[in-house]
Short mmCIF file of C-alpha atoms in Angstrom, two decimals:
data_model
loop_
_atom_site.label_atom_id
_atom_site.label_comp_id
_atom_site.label_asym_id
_atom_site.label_seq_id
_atom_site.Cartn_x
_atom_site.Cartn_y
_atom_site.Cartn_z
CA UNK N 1 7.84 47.25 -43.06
CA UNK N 2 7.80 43.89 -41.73
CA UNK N 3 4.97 41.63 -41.22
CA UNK N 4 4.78 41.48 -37.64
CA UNK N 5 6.91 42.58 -34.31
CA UNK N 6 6.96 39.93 -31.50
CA UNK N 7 7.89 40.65 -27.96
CA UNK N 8 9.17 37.88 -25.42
CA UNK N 9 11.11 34.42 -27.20
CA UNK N 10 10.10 31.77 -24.96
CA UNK N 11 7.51 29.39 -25.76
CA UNK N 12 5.00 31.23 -27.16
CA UNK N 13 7.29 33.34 -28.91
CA UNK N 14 9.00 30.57 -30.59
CA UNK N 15 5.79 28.76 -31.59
CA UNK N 16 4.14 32.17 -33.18
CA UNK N 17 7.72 32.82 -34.81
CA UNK N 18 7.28 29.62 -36.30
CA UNK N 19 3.84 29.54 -37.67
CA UNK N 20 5.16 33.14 -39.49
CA UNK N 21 8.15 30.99 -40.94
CA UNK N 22 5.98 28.86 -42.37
CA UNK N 23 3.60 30.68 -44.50
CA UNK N 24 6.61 32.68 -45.70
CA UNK N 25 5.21 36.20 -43.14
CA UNK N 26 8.58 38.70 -42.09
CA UNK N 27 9.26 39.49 -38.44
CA UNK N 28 11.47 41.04 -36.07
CA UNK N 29 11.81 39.82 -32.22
CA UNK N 30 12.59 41.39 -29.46
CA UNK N 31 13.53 39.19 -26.53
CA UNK N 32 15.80 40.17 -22.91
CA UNK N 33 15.51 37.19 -21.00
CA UNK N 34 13.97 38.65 -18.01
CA UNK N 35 11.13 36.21 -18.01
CA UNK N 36 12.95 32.60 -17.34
CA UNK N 37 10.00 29.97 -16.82
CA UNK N 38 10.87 28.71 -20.38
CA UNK N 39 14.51 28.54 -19.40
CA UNK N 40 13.47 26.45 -16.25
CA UNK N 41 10.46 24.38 -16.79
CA UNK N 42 10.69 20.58 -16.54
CA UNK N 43 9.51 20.19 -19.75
CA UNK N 44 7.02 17.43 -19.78
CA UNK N 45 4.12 17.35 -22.39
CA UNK N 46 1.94 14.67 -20.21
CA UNK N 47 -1.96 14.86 -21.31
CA UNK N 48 -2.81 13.29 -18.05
CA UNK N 49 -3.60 15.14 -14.60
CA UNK N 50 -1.81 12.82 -12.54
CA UNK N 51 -3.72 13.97 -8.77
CA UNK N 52 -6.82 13.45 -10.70
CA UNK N 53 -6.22 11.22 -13.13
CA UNK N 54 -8.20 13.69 -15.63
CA UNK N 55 -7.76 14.55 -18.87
CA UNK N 56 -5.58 17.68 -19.29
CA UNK N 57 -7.72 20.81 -20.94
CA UNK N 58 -7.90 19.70 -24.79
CA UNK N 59 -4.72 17.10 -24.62
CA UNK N 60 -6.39 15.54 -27.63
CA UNK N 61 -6.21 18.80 -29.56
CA UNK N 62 -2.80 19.58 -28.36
CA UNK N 63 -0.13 16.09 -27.89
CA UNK N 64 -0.47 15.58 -31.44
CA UNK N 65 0.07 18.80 -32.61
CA UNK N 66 2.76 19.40 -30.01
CA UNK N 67 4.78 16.16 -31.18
CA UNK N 68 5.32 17.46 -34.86
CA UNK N 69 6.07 20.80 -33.80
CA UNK N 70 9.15 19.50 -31.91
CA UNK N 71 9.52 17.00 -34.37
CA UNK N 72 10.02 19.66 -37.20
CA UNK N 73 11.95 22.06 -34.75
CA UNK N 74 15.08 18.94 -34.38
CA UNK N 75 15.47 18.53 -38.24
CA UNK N 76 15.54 22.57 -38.57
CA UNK N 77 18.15 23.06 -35.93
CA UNK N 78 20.08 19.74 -36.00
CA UNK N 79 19.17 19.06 -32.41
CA UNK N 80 18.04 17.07 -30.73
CA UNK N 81 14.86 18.22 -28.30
CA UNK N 82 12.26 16.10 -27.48
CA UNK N 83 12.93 13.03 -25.47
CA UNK N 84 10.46 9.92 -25.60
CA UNK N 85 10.34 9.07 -21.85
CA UNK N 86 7.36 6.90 -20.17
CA UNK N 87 6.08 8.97 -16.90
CA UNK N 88 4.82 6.63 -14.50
CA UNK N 89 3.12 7.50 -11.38
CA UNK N 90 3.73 5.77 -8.04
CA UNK N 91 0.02 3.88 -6.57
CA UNK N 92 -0.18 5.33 -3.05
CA UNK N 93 -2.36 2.30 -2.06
CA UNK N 94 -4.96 -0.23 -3.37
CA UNK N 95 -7.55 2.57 -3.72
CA UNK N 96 -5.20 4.76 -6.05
CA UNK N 97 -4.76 1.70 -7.95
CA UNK N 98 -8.61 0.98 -8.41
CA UNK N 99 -9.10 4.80 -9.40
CA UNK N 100 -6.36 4.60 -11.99
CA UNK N 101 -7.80 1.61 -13.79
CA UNK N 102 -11.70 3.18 -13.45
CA UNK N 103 -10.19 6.57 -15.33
CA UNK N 104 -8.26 3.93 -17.62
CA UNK N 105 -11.35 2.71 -18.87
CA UNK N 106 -13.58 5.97 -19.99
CA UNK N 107 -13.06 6.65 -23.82
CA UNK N 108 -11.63 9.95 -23.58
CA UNK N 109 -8.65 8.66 -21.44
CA UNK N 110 -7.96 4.95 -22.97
CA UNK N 111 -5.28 6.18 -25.40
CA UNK N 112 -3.34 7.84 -22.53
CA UNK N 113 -3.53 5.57 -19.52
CA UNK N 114 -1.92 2.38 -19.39
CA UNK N 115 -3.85 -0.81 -17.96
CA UNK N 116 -1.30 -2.72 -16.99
CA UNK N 117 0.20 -2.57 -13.09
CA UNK N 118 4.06 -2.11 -13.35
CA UNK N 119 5.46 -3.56 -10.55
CA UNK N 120 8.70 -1.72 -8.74
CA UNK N 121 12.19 -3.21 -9.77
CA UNK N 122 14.22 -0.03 -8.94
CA UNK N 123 15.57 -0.44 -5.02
CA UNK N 124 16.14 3.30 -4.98
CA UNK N 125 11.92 3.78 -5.17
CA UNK N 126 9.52 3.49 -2.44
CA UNK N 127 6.67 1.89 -4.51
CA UNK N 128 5.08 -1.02 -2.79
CA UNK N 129 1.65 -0.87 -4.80
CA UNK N 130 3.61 -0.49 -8.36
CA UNK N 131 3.33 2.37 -11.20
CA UNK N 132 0.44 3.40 -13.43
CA UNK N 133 2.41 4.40 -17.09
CA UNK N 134 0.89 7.27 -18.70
CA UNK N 135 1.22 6.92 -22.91
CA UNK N 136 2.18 9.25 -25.18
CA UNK N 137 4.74 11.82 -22.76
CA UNK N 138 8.19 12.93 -23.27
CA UNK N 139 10.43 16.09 -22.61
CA UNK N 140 11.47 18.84 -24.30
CA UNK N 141 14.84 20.44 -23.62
CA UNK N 142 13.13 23.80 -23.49
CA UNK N 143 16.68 25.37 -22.16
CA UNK N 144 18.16 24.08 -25.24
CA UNK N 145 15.58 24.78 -27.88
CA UNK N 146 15.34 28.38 -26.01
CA UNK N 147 18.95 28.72 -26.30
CA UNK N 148 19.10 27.20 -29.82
CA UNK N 149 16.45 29.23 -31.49
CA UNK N 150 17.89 32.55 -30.16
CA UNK N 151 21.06 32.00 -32.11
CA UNK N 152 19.26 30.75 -35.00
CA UNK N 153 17.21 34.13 -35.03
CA UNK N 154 20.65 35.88 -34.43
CA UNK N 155 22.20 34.40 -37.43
CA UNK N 156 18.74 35.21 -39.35
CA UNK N 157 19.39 38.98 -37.75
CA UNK N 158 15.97 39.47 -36.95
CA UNK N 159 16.34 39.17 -33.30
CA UNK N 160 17.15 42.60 -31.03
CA UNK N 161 18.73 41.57 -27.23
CA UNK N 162 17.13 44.40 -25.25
CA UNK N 163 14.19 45.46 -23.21
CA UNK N 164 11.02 46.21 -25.05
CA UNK N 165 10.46 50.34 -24.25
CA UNK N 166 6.53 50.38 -24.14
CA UNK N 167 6.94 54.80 -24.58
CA UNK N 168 8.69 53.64 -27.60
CA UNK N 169 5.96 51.77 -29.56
CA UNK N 170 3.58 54.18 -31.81
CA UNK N 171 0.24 53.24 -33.18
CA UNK N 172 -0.98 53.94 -36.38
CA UNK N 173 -3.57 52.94 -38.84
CA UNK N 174 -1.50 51.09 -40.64
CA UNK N 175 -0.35 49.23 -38.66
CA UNK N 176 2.94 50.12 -35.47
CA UNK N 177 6.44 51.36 -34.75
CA UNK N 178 8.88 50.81 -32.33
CA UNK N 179 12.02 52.80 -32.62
CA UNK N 180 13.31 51.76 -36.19
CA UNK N 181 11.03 48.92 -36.66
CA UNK N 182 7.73 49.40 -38.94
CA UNK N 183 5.65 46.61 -38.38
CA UNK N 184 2.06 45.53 -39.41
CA UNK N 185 1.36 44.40 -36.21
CA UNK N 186 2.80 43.47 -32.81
CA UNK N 187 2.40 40.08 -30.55
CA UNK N 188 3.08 40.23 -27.29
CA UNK N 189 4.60 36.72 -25.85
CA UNK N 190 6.61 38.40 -22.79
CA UNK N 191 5.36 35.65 -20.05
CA UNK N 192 4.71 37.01 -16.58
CA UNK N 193 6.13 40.32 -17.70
CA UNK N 194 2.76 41.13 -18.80
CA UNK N 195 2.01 42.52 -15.67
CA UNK N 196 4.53 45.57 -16.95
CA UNK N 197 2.78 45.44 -20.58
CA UNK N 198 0.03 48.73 -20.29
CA UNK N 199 -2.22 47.41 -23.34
CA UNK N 200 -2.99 44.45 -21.13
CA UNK N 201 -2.34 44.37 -17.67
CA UNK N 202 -6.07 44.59 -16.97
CA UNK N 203 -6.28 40.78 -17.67
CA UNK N 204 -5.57 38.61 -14.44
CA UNK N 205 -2.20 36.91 -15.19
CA UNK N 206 -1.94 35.74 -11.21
CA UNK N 207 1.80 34.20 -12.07
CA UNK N 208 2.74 31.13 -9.58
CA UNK N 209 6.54 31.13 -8.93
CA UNK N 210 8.19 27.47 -9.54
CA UNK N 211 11.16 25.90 -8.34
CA UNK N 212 12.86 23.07 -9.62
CA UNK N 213 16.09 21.46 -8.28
CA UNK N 214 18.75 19.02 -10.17
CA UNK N 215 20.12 16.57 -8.44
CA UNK N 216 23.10 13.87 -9.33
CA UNK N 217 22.27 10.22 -8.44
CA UNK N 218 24.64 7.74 -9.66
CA UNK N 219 23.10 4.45 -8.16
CA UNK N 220 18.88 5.67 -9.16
CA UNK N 221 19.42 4.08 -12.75
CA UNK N 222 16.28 5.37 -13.70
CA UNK N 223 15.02 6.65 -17.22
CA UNK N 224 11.58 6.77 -16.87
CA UNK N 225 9.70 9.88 -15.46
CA UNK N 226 8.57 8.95 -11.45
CA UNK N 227 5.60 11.28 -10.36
CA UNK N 228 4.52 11.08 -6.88
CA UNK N 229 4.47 14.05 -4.34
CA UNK N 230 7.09 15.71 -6.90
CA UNK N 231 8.20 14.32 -9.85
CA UNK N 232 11.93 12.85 -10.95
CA UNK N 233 12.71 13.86 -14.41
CA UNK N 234 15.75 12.08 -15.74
CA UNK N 235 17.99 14.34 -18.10
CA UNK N 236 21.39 12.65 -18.27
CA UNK N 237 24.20 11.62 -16.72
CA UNK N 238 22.87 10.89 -13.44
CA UNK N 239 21.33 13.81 -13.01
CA UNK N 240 17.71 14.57 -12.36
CA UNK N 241 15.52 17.69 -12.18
CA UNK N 242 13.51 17.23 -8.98
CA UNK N 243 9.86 20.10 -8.59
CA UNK N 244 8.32 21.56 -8.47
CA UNK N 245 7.19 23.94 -6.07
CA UNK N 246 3.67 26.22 -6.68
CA UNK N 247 3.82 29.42 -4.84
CA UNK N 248 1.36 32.45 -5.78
CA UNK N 249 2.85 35.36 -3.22
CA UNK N 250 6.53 35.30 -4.12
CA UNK N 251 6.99 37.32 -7.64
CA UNK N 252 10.57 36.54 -8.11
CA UNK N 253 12.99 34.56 -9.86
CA UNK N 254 15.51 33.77 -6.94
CA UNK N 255 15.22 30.30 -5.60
CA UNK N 256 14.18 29.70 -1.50
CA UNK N 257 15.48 27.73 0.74
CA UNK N 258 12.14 27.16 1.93
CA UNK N 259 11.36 25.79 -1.59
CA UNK N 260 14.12 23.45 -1.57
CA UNK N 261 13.24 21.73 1.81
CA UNK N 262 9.74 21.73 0.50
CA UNK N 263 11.21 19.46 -2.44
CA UNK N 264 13.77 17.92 -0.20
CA UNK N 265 10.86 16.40 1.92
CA UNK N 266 8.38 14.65 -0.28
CA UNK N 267 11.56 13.26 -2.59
CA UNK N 268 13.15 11.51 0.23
CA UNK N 269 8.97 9.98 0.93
CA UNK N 270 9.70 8.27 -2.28
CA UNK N 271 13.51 7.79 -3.04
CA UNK N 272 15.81 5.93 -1.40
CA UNK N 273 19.24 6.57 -2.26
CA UNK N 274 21.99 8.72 -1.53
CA UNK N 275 22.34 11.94 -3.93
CA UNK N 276 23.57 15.70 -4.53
CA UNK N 277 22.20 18.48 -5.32
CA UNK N 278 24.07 20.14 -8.01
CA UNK N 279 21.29 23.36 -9.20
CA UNK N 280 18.39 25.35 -7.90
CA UNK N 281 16.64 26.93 -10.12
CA UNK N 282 13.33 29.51 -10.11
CA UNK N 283 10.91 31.21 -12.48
CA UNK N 284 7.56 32.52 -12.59
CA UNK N 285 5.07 30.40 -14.48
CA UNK N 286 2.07 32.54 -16.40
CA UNK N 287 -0.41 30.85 -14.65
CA UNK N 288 -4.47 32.72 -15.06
CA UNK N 289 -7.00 33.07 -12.95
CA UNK N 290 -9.39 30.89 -14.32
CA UNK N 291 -6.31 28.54 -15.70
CA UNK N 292 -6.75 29.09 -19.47
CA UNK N 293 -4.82 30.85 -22.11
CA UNK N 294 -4.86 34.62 -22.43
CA UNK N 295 -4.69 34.65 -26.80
CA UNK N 296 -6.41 37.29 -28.85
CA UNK N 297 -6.28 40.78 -29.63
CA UNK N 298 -6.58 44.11 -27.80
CA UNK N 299 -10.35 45.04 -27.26
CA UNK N 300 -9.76 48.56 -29.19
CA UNK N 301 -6.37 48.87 -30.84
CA UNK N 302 -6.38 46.76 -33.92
CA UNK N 303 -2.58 46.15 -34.77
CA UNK N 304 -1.79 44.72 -31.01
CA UNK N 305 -2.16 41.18 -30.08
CA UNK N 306 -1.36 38.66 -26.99
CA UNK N 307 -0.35 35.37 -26.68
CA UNK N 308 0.19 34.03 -23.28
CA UNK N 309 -1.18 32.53 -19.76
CA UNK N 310 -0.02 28.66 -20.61
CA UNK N 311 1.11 28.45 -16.86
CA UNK N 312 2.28 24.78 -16.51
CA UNK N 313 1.85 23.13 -19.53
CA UNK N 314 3.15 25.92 -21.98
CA UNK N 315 4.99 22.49 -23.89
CA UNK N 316 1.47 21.27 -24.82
CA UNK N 317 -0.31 24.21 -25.67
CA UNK N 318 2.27 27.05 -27.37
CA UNK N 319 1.74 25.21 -30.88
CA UNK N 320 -1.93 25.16 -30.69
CA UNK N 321 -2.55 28.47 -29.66
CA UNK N 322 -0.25 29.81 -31.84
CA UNK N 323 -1.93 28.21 -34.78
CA UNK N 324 -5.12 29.54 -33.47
CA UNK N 325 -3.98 33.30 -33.16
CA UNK N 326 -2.29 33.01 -36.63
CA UNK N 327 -5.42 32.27 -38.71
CA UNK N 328 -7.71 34.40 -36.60
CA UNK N 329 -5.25 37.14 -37.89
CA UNK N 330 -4.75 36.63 -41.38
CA UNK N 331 -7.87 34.12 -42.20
CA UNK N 332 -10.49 35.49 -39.51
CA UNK N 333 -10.39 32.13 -37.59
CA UNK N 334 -12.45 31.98 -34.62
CA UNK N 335 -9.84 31.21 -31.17
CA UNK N 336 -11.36 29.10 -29.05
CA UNK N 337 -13.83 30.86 -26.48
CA UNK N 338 -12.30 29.12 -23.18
CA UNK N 339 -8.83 31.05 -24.10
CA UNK N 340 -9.66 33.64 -26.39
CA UNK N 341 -9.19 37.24 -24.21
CA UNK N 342 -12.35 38.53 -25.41
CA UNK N 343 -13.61 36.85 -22.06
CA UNK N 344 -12.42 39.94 -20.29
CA UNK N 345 -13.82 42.78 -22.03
CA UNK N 346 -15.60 43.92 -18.92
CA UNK N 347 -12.70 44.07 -16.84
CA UNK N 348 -11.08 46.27 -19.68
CA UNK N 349 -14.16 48.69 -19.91
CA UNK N 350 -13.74 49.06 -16.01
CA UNK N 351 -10.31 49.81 -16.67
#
């Protein structure tokens, strides 16, 4: 019997898998790669709201914690994953300007916002009123450390490459199996494929599909995150991932041409050079109704757990929330109320 099964190997996955490491706990993962927002996301870990200029839900809590994660994930694999790049967002006008320096001074945002006005140097950038630099960003190659982790798991053989068979899993009181696997418990990290999961599809994952496209640019020279209507998120070689796009009908992973006129048009508001697009790329984001986590256990069956819903910012908050569901489970820690699934119980009951 192992300590625990885990379901889904993107984010969350990962981040639970390595809180188990850690404190020395036995798993097995099983992972199929139908869910792909991991695979696709931009990456960023940016504690800012840039429309707003608000704080993003407990950044403090999180960028720290996030940063040594990814820190301790390079030296493990031997690669390299998180990339120390400023973001800076384009002023629109005098009055975006004057807002960005009133948010600069309140406490809670002073070690995040920049108060200096960066002026535009870069031809290739519309930016007449300059750039507001938001501290403390990067991006983390989540293809890579997706794609990296699997094989370390591989080589570990404790990861299965199939599609989790809920008819499979049996319940027990000490704990569940699934097929040859004895396990004390089960987390399920599967993404938007929740909405298949029958111990939990009662919760309102909404999902928002996202596209992002990549674009070559030899003359843009830039290496500095650009947000304005989209952002421009240097990776490389001249090349530059360009999104993205929030839609909530469309429940698929196939990218739109509608999508990638959407992004076409407010990147050519901004940039001013000639480029070509070289990907297009789609995935669903678990995004939740009232935009926090979905982390806790089932409401009645005591071995199965969830960790999911980080929509957008799954960079930021997959190592705090999986610190959070780990010691509720083996220390009885208390997950915080805004994410903690207990919230729901009455849509479960109606269920």
């Amino acid at each position: 019997m192992v300590d625990y099964l885990i379901v889904g190997l993107g984010l969350a996955g990962i981040a639970f898998c390595e809180r188990l490491e850690e404190h020395g706990k036995t798993f097995i993962v099983i992972n199929d790669d139908s869910q792909t927002s991991s695979n696709i996301a931009g990456g960023l870990y940016n504690p800012v709201i840039l429309k707003r200029f608000n704080l993003a839900w407990k950044a403090h809590e999180q960028i720290g914690l996030a940063k040594n994660f990814y820190k301790s994930l390079e030296v493990k694999l031997g690669v390299t994953l998180d990339h120390k790049v400023p973001v800076l967002r384009i002023f629109a006008s005098v009055e975006e300007q004057n807002l960005w320096f009133e948010a600069a001074d309140k406490q809670k945002l002073q070690p995040y916002l920049s108060t200096k006005l960066l002026p535009n140097t870069n031809p290739c950038l519309n930016a007449q009123f300059g750039f507001g630099e938001v501290l403390n960003t990067g991006r983390v190659d989540t293809q890579k450390l997706v794609k990296t982790y699997s094989g370390y798991l591989t080589n570990k053989k404790v990861l299965f490459e199939e599609t989790f068979n809920f008819d499979d899993l049996k319940t027990g009181a000490k704990g569940v199996s699934y097929r040859t696997v004895n396990a004390k418990r089960i987390v399920f990290a599967t993404g938007f494929g929740l909405k298949k999961n029958k111990y939990f599809n009662y919760l309102p994952l909404n999902g928002t599909k996202g596209e992002l496209l990549t674009i070559k640019a030899p003359i843009l020279k830039e290496e500095r995150v650009i947000k304005s209507s989209v952002f421009i998120i240097p990776v490389g070689n001249d090349l530059y991932r360009i999104g993205a796009t929030y839609k909530w009908k469309d429940k698929n992973n196939e990218p739109t041409s509608e999508a990638r006129l959407e992004l076409l048009t407010k990147l050519e508001t901004f940039l001013n050079c000639d480029y070509k697009i070289v990907n297009h790329v789609a995935g669903i984001r678990p995004t939740v109704a009232d935009r926090r986590p979905l982390v806790g256990k089932h409401p009645v069956l005591d071995h199965i757990y969830l960790l999911n819903g980080f929509g957008s910012r799954g960079v930021m908050i997959a190592p705090y929330a999986s610190n959070q569901l780990y010691e509720y489970i083996e220390h009885g820690g208390q997950i915080d109320p805004e994410m903690d699934i207990a919230r729901y119980e009455k849509a479960y009951i109606k269920v």
